[in-house]
């Protein structure tokens, strides 16, 4: 599984300007609505489910990264979007630091293996400081997608 | 990354992932938070791979689905208590005791 297999290229947000966690999640889900990957009528339920998951423990996993996610029956395959928040978002992260890179995942309830594989893929790349630094420097969505493709092809040292 | 070399301060225990959704982020966070309370090194082995139980980034790479067999290996002064505590989480399927 590659990042570009499940990250919806048209839904990437290169400069997310929000003041809190809920607004960040709402903005990312709305971007998946705009690309047609989530029906507008399902957006509120998906945002609520992601926020409920956050109550179990923040998905801000440290080093400026968060991976908000939920399962939802309205999707028939794992989809995700990426947002870069240049000013940071308070995500109640495990290390107490603001979040600058967000990967939001929505997966079908009956495909838990795909979800685990996506988490593996995301964390493997996000452990690479070069990947994180380049991601935060991206100026537009095309740059983000190009970087994801380079990561998929192991072109980052 | 911990070593699998066993000595007198090393304790290990096998566990099975009983969660239908596999070892996903919520139980990972429980393991990492608990592991960080111990001074010893704690590794979770799956096959020939080992990850640091105190690191979410490491745990997320484990890809342990329902039924996966894992080996917990701890090394250090409080290794026995650490393995007991983390093993118990898996044994009770991450449900808090009633």
PDB file of C-alpha atoms in Angstrom:
ATOM      1  CA  UNK A   1       0.000   0.000   0.000  1.00  0.00           C
ATOM      2  CA  UNK A   2       1.334   3.438  -0.960  1.00  0.00           C
ATOM      3  CA  UNK A   3       0.428   6.877   0.382  1.00  0.00           C
ATOM      4  CA  UNK A   4      -0.920   7.883  -3.015  1.00  0.00           C
ATOM      5  CA  UNK A   5      -3.180   4.806  -3.025  1.00  0.00           C
ATOM      6  CA  UNK A   6      -5.360   6.301  -0.304  1.00  0.00           C
ATOM      7  CA  UNK A   7      -4.596  10.032  -0.101  1.00  0.00           C
ATOM      8  CA  UNK A   8      -7.134  11.853  -2.301  1.00  0.00           C
ATOM      9  CA  UNK A   9      -4.974  14.270  -4.274  1.00  0.00           C
ATOM     10  CA  UNK A  10      -7.695  16.880  -4.809  1.00  0.00           C
ATOM     11  CA  UNK A  11      -8.482  17.009  -1.080  1.00  0.00           C
ATOM     12  CA  UNK A  12      -5.006  17.994   0.133  1.00  0.00           C
ATOM     13  CA  UNK A  13      -4.959  21.271   2.084  1.00  0.00           C
ATOM     14  CA  UNK A  14      -1.507  22.892   1.824  1.00  0.00           C
ATOM     15  CA  UNK A  15      -2.275  25.751   4.208  1.00  0.00           C
ATOM     16  CA  UNK A  16      -4.920  24.961   6.815  1.00  0.00           C
ATOM     17  CA  UNK A  17      -5.810  28.070   8.792  1.00  0.00           C
ATOM     18  CA  UNK A  18      -7.881  27.039  11.804  1.00  0.00           C
ATOM     19  CA  UNK A  19      -7.981  27.849  15.491  1.00  0.00           C
ATOM     20  CA  UNK A  20      -8.798  24.466  16.994  1.00  0.00           C
ATOM     21  CA  UNK A  21      -8.959  20.703  16.553  1.00  0.00           C
ATOM     22  CA  UNK A  22     -12.651  20.558  15.602  1.00  0.00           C
ATOM     23  CA  UNK A  23     -12.213  23.166  12.878  1.00  0.00           C
ATOM     24  CA  UNK A  24      -9.210  21.283  11.509  1.00  0.00           C
ATOM     25  CA  UNK A  25     -11.172  18.034  11.309  1.00  0.00           C
ATOM     26  CA  UNK A  26     -14.185  19.811   9.810  1.00  0.00           C
ATOM     27  CA  UNK A  27     -12.016  21.455   7.172  1.00  0.00           C
ATOM     28  CA  UNK A  28     -10.399  18.181   6.166  1.00  0.00           C
ATOM     29  CA  UNK A  29     -13.699  16.283   5.981  1.00  0.00           C
ATOM     30  CA  UNK A  30     -15.193  19.129   3.927  1.00  0.00           C
ATOM     31  CA  UNK A  31     -12.314  18.816   1.479  1.00  0.00           C
ATOM     32  CA  UNK A  32     -13.219  15.149   0.976  1.00  0.00           C
ATOM     33  CA  UNK A  33     -16.831  16.222   0.397  1.00  0.00           C
ATOM     34  CA  UNK A  34     -15.700  18.684  -2.253  1.00  0.00           C
ATOM     35  CA  UNK A  35     -13.847  15.948  -4.131  1.00  0.00           C
ATOM     36  CA  UNK A  36     -16.948  13.745  -4.022  1.00  0.00           C
ATOM     37  CA  UNK A  37     -15.343  11.065  -1.840  1.00  0.00           C
ATOM     38  CA  UNK A  38     -17.757  11.760   1.023  1.00  0.00           C
ATOM     39  CA  UNK A  39     -21.419  12.664   0.549  1.00  0.00           C
ATOM     40  CA  UNK A  40     -22.303  16.024   2.061  1.00  0.00           C
ATOM     41  CA  UNK A  41     -25.041  14.372   4.097  1.00  0.00           C
ATOM     42  CA  UNK A  42     -22.464  12.119   5.781  1.00  0.00           C
ATOM     43  CA  UNK A  43     -20.003  14.876   6.710  1.00  0.00           C
ATOM     44  CA  UNK A  44     -21.502  15.805  10.087  1.00  0.00           C
ATOM     45  CA  UNK A  45     -21.615  12.171  11.173  1.00  0.00           C
ATOM     46  CA  UNK A  46     -18.010  11.592  10.134  1.00  0.00           C
ATOM     47  CA  UNK A  47     -16.784  14.725  11.920  1.00  0.00           C
ATOM     48  CA  UNK A  48     -18.679  13.653  15.054  1.00  0.00           C
ATOM     49  CA  UNK A  49     -17.233  10.137  14.886  1.00  0.00           C
ATOM     50  CA  UNK A  50     -13.681  11.475  14.524  1.00  0.00           C
ATOM     51  CA  UNK A  51     -14.165  13.827  17.471  1.00  0.00           C
ATOM     52  CA  UNK A  52     -15.582  10.966  19.536  1.00  0.00           C
ATOM     53  CA  UNK A  53     -12.494   8.923  18.719  1.00  0.00           C
ATOM     54  CA  UNK A  54     -10.327  11.835  19.849  1.00  0.00           C
ATOM     55  CA  UNK A  55     -12.042  11.685  23.247  1.00  0.00           C
ATOM     56  CA  UNK A  56     -10.536   8.216  23.755  1.00  0.00           C
ATOM     57  CA  UNK A  57      -7.071   9.730  23.400  1.00  0.00           C
ATOM     58  CA  UNK A  58      -5.645  12.345  21.091  1.00  0.00           C
ATOM     59  CA  UNK A  59      -4.319  11.088  17.777  1.00  0.00           C
ATOM     60  CA  UNK A  60      -1.679  13.785  18.041  1.00  0.00           C
ATOM     61  CA  UNK A  61       1.191  11.314  18.202  1.00  0.00           C
ATOM     62  CA  UNK A  62       3.956  13.817  18.850  1.00  0.00           C
ATOM     63  CA  UNK A  63       6.551  15.638  16.747  1.00  0.00           C
ATOM     64  CA  UNK A  64       3.855  17.903  15.295  1.00  0.00           C
ATOM     65  CA  UNK A  65       1.791  15.148  13.695  1.00  0.00           C
ATOM     66  CA  UNK A  66      -1.825  14.016  14.130  1.00  0.00           C
ATOM     67  CA  UNK A  67      -3.703  11.151  12.507  1.00  0.00           C
ATOM     68  CA  UNK A  68      -7.413  11.725  13.196  1.00  0.00           C
ATOM     69  CA  UNK A  69      -9.504   8.858  11.869  1.00  0.00           C
ATOM     70  CA  UNK A  70     -12.722   6.904  12.004  1.00  0.00           C
ATOM     71  CA  UNK A  71     -14.503   3.998  10.427  1.00  0.00           C
ATOM     72  CA  UNK A  72     -17.637   4.849   8.490  1.00  0.00           C
ATOM     73  CA  UNK A  73     -19.945   2.723   6.416  1.00  0.00           C
ATOM     74  CA  UNK A  74     -20.410   5.437   3.793  1.00  0.00           C
ATOM     75  CA  UNK A  75     -16.988   4.740   2.266  1.00  0.00           C
ATOM     76  CA  UNK A  76     -16.213   1.545   0.395  1.00  0.00           C
ATOM     77  CA  UNK A  77     -12.439   1.965   0.485  1.00  0.00           C
ATOM     78  CA  UNK A  78      -9.917   3.661   2.738  1.00  0.00           C
ATOM     79  CA  UNK A  79      -9.565   7.348   1.891  1.00  0.00           C
ATOM     80  CA  UNK A  80      -7.427  10.050   3.426  1.00  0.00           C
ATOM     81  CA  UNK A  81      -6.406  13.626   3.081  1.00  0.00           C
ATOM     82  CA  UNK A  82      -3.377  15.584   4.228  1.00  0.00           C
ATOM     83  CA  UNK A  83      -3.307  19.079   5.685  1.00  0.00           C
ATOM     84  CA  UNK A  84      -0.408  21.315   6.595  1.00  0.00           C
ATOM     85  CA  UNK A  85      -1.187  23.861   9.326  1.00  0.00           C
ATOM     86  CA  UNK A  86       1.629  26.443   9.195  1.00  0.00           C
ATOM     87  CA  UNK A  87       0.518  28.120  12.418  1.00  0.00           C
ATOM     88  CA  UNK A  88      -0.064  24.863  14.289  1.00  0.00           C
ATOM     89  CA  UNK A  89      -3.206  23.452  15.887  1.00  0.00           C
ATOM     90  CA  UNK A  90      -3.697  22.550  19.532  1.00  0.00           C
ATOM     91  CA  UNK A  91      -4.537  18.849  19.277  1.00  0.00           C
ATOM     92  CA  UNK A  92      -3.934  17.908  22.923  1.00  0.00           C
ATOM     93  CA  UNK A  93      -1.034  15.862  21.574  1.00  0.00           C
ATOM     94  CA  UNK A  94       0.807  13.264  23.613  1.00  0.00           C
ATOM     95  CA  UNK A  95       3.887  15.490  23.820  1.00  0.00           C
ATOM     96  CA  UNK A  96       1.907  18.687  24.421  1.00  0.00           C
ATOM     97  CA  UNK A  97       3.162  20.276  21.204  1.00  0.00           C
ATOM     98  CA  UNK A  98       0.990  21.825  18.504  1.00  0.00           C
ATOM     99  CA  UNK A  99       0.296  19.863  15.330  1.00  0.00           C
ATOM    100  CA  UNK A 100       1.508  21.013  11.906  1.00  0.00           C
ATOM    101  CA  UNK A 101       0.959  17.886   9.785  1.00  0.00           C
ATOM    102  CA  UNK A 102      -2.382  16.060   9.724  1.00  0.00           C
ATOM    103  CA  UNK A 103      -3.350  12.840   7.997  1.00  0.00           C
ATOM    104  CA  UNK A 104      -7.127  12.237   8.256  1.00  0.00           C
ATOM    105  CA  UNK A 105      -8.366   8.718   7.465  1.00  0.00           C
ATOM    106  CA  UNK A 106     -11.848   7.354   6.873  1.00  0.00           C
ATOM    107  CA  UNK A 107     -12.061   3.612   6.411  1.00  0.00           C
ATOM    108  CA  UNK A 108     -14.819   1.078   5.837  1.00  0.00           C
ATOM    109  CA  UNK A 109     -15.729  -0.852   9.006  1.00  0.00           C
ATOM    110  CA  UNK A 110     -15.049  -4.215   7.396  1.00  0.00           C
ATOM    111  CA  UNK A 111     -11.447  -3.502   6.321  1.00  0.00           C
ATOM    112  CA  UNK A 112      -9.420  -3.241   9.557  1.00  0.00           C
ATOM    113  CA  UNK A 113      -6.322  -4.615   7.845  1.00  0.00           C
ATOM    114  CA  UNK A 114      -6.242  -1.730   5.374  1.00  0.00           C
ATOM    115  CA  UNK A 115      -6.454   0.708   8.270  1.00  0.00           C
ATOM    116  CA  UNK A 116      -3.457  -0.914   9.990  1.00  0.00           C
ATOM    117  CA  UNK A 117      -1.494  -0.913   6.737  1.00  0.00           C
ATOM    118  CA  UNK A 118      -2.231   2.797   6.233  1.00  0.00           C
ATOM    119  CA  UNK A 119      -1.072   3.587   9.765  1.00  0.00           C
ATOM    120  CA  UNK A 120       2.129   1.644   9.112  1.00  0.00           C
ATOM    121  CA  UNK A 121       2.740   3.503   5.898  1.00  0.00           C
ATOM    122  CA  UNK A 122       2.084   6.929   7.405  1.00  0.00           C
ATOM    123  CA  UNK A 123       4.187   6.370  10.523  1.00  0.00           C
ATOM    124  CA  UNK A 124       7.062   4.857   8.553  1.00  0.00           C
ATOM    125  CA  UNK A 125       7.362   8.003   6.455  1.00  0.00           C
ATOM    126  CA  UNK A 126       6.633  10.471   9.244  1.00  0.00           C
ATOM    127  CA  UNK A 127       9.549   9.096  11.252  1.00  0.00           C
ATOM    128  CA  UNK A 128      11.737  10.509   8.485  1.00  0.00           C
ATOM    129  CA  UNK A 129      12.649  14.079   9.466  1.00  0.00           C
ATOM    130  CA  UNK A 130      13.350  14.952   5.825  1.00  0.00           C
ATOM    131  CA  UNK A 131       9.806  13.932   4.868  1.00  0.00           C
ATOM    132  CA  UNK A 132       8.259  16.025   7.668  1.00  0.00           C
ATOM    133  CA  UNK A 133      10.415  19.057   6.943  1.00  0.00           C
ATOM    134  CA  UNK A 134       9.733  18.923   3.200  1.00  0.00           C
ATOM    135  CA  UNK A 135       6.017  18.448   3.865  1.00  0.00           C
ATOM    136  CA  UNK A 136       5.868  21.538   6.045  1.00  0.00           C
ATOM    137  CA  UNK A 137       7.652  23.531   3.352  1.00  0.00           C
ATOM    138  CA  UNK A 138       5.174  22.618   0.586  1.00  0.00           C
ATOM    139  CA  UNK A 139       3.522  25.692  -0.868  1.00  0.00           C
ATOM    140  CA  UNK A 140       0.703  24.008  -2.750  1.00  0.00           C
ATOM    141  CA  UNK A 141      -1.223  20.739  -3.058  1.00  0.00           C
ATOM    142  CA  UNK A 142       0.774  19.673  -6.112  1.00  0.00           C
ATOM    143  CA  UNK A 143       3.946  19.921  -4.054  1.00  0.00           C
ATOM    144  CA  UNK A 144       2.438  17.746  -1.334  1.00  0.00           C
ATOM    145  CA  UNK A 145       1.383  15.080  -3.826  1.00  0.00           C
ATOM    146  CA  UNK A 146       4.789  15.165  -5.490  1.00  0.00           C
ATOM    147  CA  UNK A 147       6.407  14.620  -2.101  1.00  0.00           C
ATOM    148  CA  UNK A 148       4.077  11.718  -1.295  1.00  0.00           C
ATOM    149  CA  UNK A 149       5.002  10.140  -4.625  1.00  0.00           C
ATOM    150  CA  UNK A 150       8.694  10.548  -3.854  1.00  0.00           C
ATOM    151  CA  UNK A 151       8.142   8.907  -0.452  1.00  0.00           C
ATOM    152  CA  UNK A 152       6.230   6.068  -2.104  1.00  0.00           C
ATOM    153  CA  UNK A 153       9.143   5.544  -4.472  1.00  0.00           C
ATOM    154  CA  UNK A 154      11.690   5.726  -1.621  1.00  0.00           C
ATOM    155  CA  UNK A 155      13.301   8.765  -3.187  1.00  0.00           C
ATOM    156  CA  UNK A 156      13.739  10.531   0.156  1.00  0.00           C
ATOM    157  CA  UNK A 157      16.890   9.844   2.117  1.00  0.00           C
TER     158      UNK A 157
ATOM    159  CA  UNK B   1      14.676  -1.032  19.203  1.00  0.00           C
ATOM    160  CA  UNK B   2      15.311  -3.474  22.042  1.00  0.00           C
ATOM    161  CA  UNK B   3      17.455  -6.546  21.823  1.00  0.00           C
ATOM    162  CA  UNK B   4      16.231 -10.092  22.125  1.00  0.00           C
ATOM    163  CA  UNK B   5      19.311 -11.163  24.069  1.00  0.00           C
ATOM    164  CA  UNK B   6      18.049 -12.671  27.298  1.00  0.00           C
ATOM    165  CA  UNK B   7      19.778 -12.224  30.640  1.00  0.00           C
ATOM    166  CA  UNK B   8      18.764 -12.253  34.276  1.00  0.00           C
ATOM    167  CA  UNK B   9      16.985  -8.881  34.001  1.00  0.00           C
ATOM    168  CA  UNK B  10      15.091  -9.873  30.853  1.00  0.00           C
ATOM    169  CA  UNK B  11      11.496 -11.068  30.934  1.00  0.00           C
ATOM    170  CA  UNK B  12       9.329 -12.144  28.043  1.00  0.00           C
ATOM    171  CA  UNK B  13       5.740 -13.165  27.462  1.00  0.00           C
ATOM    172  CA  UNK B  14       3.677 -14.164  24.483  1.00  0.00           C
ATOM    173  CA  UNK B  15       0.375 -12.442  23.809  1.00  0.00           C
ATOM    174  CA  UNK B  16      -2.257 -12.737  21.110  1.00  0.00           C
ATOM    175  CA  UNK B  17      -4.126  -9.785  19.592  1.00  0.00           C
ATOM    176  CA  UNK B  18      -7.747 -10.532  20.455  1.00  0.00           C
ATOM    177  CA  UNK B  19      -9.208  -7.260  19.231  1.00  0.00           C
ATOM    178  CA  UNK B  20     -11.392  -7.776  16.137  1.00  0.00           C
ATOM    179  CA  UNK B  21      -9.933  -4.631  14.574  1.00  0.00           C
ATOM    180  CA  UNK B  22      -6.379  -5.663  15.357  1.00  0.00           C
ATOM    181  CA  UNK B  23      -3.848  -3.715  17.384  1.00  0.00           C
ATOM    182  CA  UNK B  24      -5.021  -0.233  16.379  1.00  0.00           C
ATOM    183  CA  UNK B  25      -4.232   3.234  17.676  1.00  0.00           C
ATOM    184  CA  UNK B  26      -6.337   3.254  20.842  1.00  0.00           C
ATOM    185  CA  UNK B  27      -4.727   0.119  22.316  1.00  0.00           C
ATOM    186  CA  UNK B  28      -1.351   1.307  21.023  1.00  0.00           C
ATOM    187  CA  UNK B  29      -1.777   4.477  23.056  1.00  0.00           C
ATOM    188  CA  UNK B  30      -2.650   2.402  26.114  1.00  0.00           C
ATOM    189  CA  UNK B  31       0.490   0.307  25.670  1.00  0.00           C
ATOM    190  CA  UNK B  32       2.742   3.318  25.043  1.00  0.00           C
ATOM    191  CA  UNK B  33       1.366   5.219  28.047  1.00  0.00           C
ATOM    192  CA  UNK B  34       1.812   2.212  30.313  1.00  0.00           C
ATOM    193  CA  UNK B  35       5.240   1.314  28.967  1.00  0.00           C
ATOM    194  CA  UNK B  36       6.473   4.855  29.549  1.00  0.00           C
ATOM    195  CA  UNK B  37       5.825   4.388  33.276  1.00  0.00           C
ATOM    196  CA  UNK B  38       8.607   1.803  33.442  1.00  0.00           C
ATOM    197  CA  UNK B  39      12.324   2.407  33.307  1.00  0.00           C
ATOM    198  CA  UNK B  40      13.157  -0.819  31.489  1.00  0.00           C
ATOM    199  CA  UNK B  41      13.436  -1.281  27.725  1.00  0.00           C
ATOM    200  CA  UNK B  42      10.292  -2.897  26.352  1.00  0.00           C
ATOM    201  CA  UNK B  43      10.071  -4.335  22.876  1.00  0.00           C
ATOM    202  CA  UNK B  44       7.166  -5.954  21.086  1.00  0.00           C
ATOM    203  CA  UNK B  45       8.235  -8.609  18.619  1.00  0.00           C
ATOM    204  CA  UNK B  46       6.132  -9.791  15.691  1.00  0.00           C
ATOM    205  CA  UNK B  47       7.956 -12.458  13.785  1.00  0.00           C
ATOM    206  CA  UNK B  48      11.459 -11.152  13.173  1.00  0.00           C
ATOM    207  CA  UNK B  49      10.475  -7.507  13.686  1.00  0.00           C
ATOM    208  CA  UNK B  50      10.705  -5.639  16.977  1.00  0.00           C
ATOM    209  CA  UNK B  51       9.375  -2.220  17.936  1.00  0.00           C
ATOM    210  CA  UNK B  52       9.794   0.015  20.971  1.00  0.00           C
ATOM    211  CA  UNK B  53       6.644  -0.253  23.101  1.00  0.00           C
ATOM    212  CA  UNK B  54       7.136   3.305  24.369  1.00  0.00           C
ATOM    213  CA  UNK B  55       6.992   4.866  20.883  1.00  0.00           C
ATOM    214  CA  UNK B  56       3.704   5.446  19.066  1.00  0.00           C
ATOM    215  CA  UNK B  57       5.619   5.865  15.808  1.00  0.00           C
ATOM    216  CA  UNK B  58       7.166   2.429  16.340  1.00  0.00           C
ATOM    217  CA  UNK B  59       3.931   0.761  17.435  1.00  0.00           C
ATOM    218  CA  UNK B  60       2.095   2.087  14.386  1.00  0.00           C
ATOM    219  CA  UNK B  61       4.463   0.144  12.152  1.00  0.00           C
ATOM    220  CA  UNK B  62       3.601  -3.195  13.761  1.00  0.00           C
ATOM    221  CA  UNK B  63       0.516  -4.045  11.651  1.00  0.00           C
ATOM    222  CA  UNK B  64      -0.727  -6.706  14.064  1.00  0.00           C
ATOM    223  CA  UNK B  65      -4.123  -7.927  12.942  1.00  0.00           C
ATOM    224  CA  UNK B  66      -6.638  -9.971  14.951  1.00  0.00           C
ATOM    225  CA  UNK B  67      -5.044 -13.245  15.993  1.00  0.00           C
ATOM    226  CA  UNK B  68      -1.459 -12.043  15.551  1.00  0.00           C
ATOM    227  CA  UNK B  69       1.018 -13.562  18.002  1.00  0.00           C
ATOM    228  CA  UNK B  70       3.365 -11.085  19.650  1.00  0.00           C
ATOM    229  CA  UNK B  71       6.189 -11.473  22.126  1.00  0.00           C
ATOM    230  CA  UNK B  72       6.778  -8.830  24.774  1.00  0.00           C
ATOM    231  CA  UNK B  73      10.394  -8.613  25.889  1.00  0.00           C
ATOM    232  CA  UNK B  74      11.535  -6.252  28.625  1.00  0.00           C
ATOM    233  CA  UNK B  75      15.010  -5.719  29.967  1.00  0.00           C
ATOM    234  CA  UNK B  76      15.853  -3.796  33.112  1.00  0.00           C
ATOM    235  CA  UNK B  77      15.161  -3.590  36.804  1.00  0.00           C
ATOM    236  CA  UNK B  78      11.357  -3.398  36.534  1.00  0.00           C
ATOM    237  CA  UNK B  79      11.051  -5.710  33.523  1.00  0.00           C
ATOM    238  CA  UNK B  80       8.900  -8.300  35.283  1.00  0.00           C
ATOM    239  CA  UNK B  81       6.332  -5.745  36.419  1.00  0.00           C
ATOM    240  CA  UNK B  82       6.277  -4.126  32.980  1.00  0.00           C
ATOM    241  CA  UNK B  83       5.641  -7.384  31.161  1.00  0.00           C
ATOM    242  CA  UNK B  84       2.948  -8.310  33.671  1.00  0.00           C
ATOM    243  CA  UNK B  85       1.167  -4.983  33.246  1.00  0.00           C
ATOM    244  CA  UNK B  86       1.345  -4.842  29.446  1.00  0.00           C
ATOM    245  CA  UNK B  87       0.556  -8.528  29.086  1.00  0.00           C
ATOM    246  CA  UNK B  88      -2.535  -8.014  31.206  1.00  0.00           C
ATOM    247  CA  UNK B  89      -3.749  -5.338  28.793  1.00  0.00           C
ATOM    248  CA  UNK B  90      -3.673  -7.843  25.942  1.00  0.00           C
ATOM    249  CA  UNK B  91      -5.126 -10.633  28.090  1.00  0.00           C
ATOM    250  CA  UNK B  92      -8.198  -8.550  29.008  1.00  0.00           C
ATOM    251  CA  UNK B  93      -8.499  -7.273  25.429  1.00  0.00           C
ATOM    252  CA  UNK B  94      -7.824  -3.725  26.605  1.00  0.00           C
ATOM    253  CA  UNK B  95     -11.049  -3.598  28.590  1.00  0.00           C
ATOM    254  CA  UNK B  96     -10.690  -1.947  31.971  1.00  0.00           C
ATOM    255  CA  UNK B  97     -11.213  -4.387  34.856  1.00  0.00           C
ATOM    256  CA  UNK B  98     -14.826  -4.495  36.051  1.00  0.00           C
TER     257      UNK B  98
END
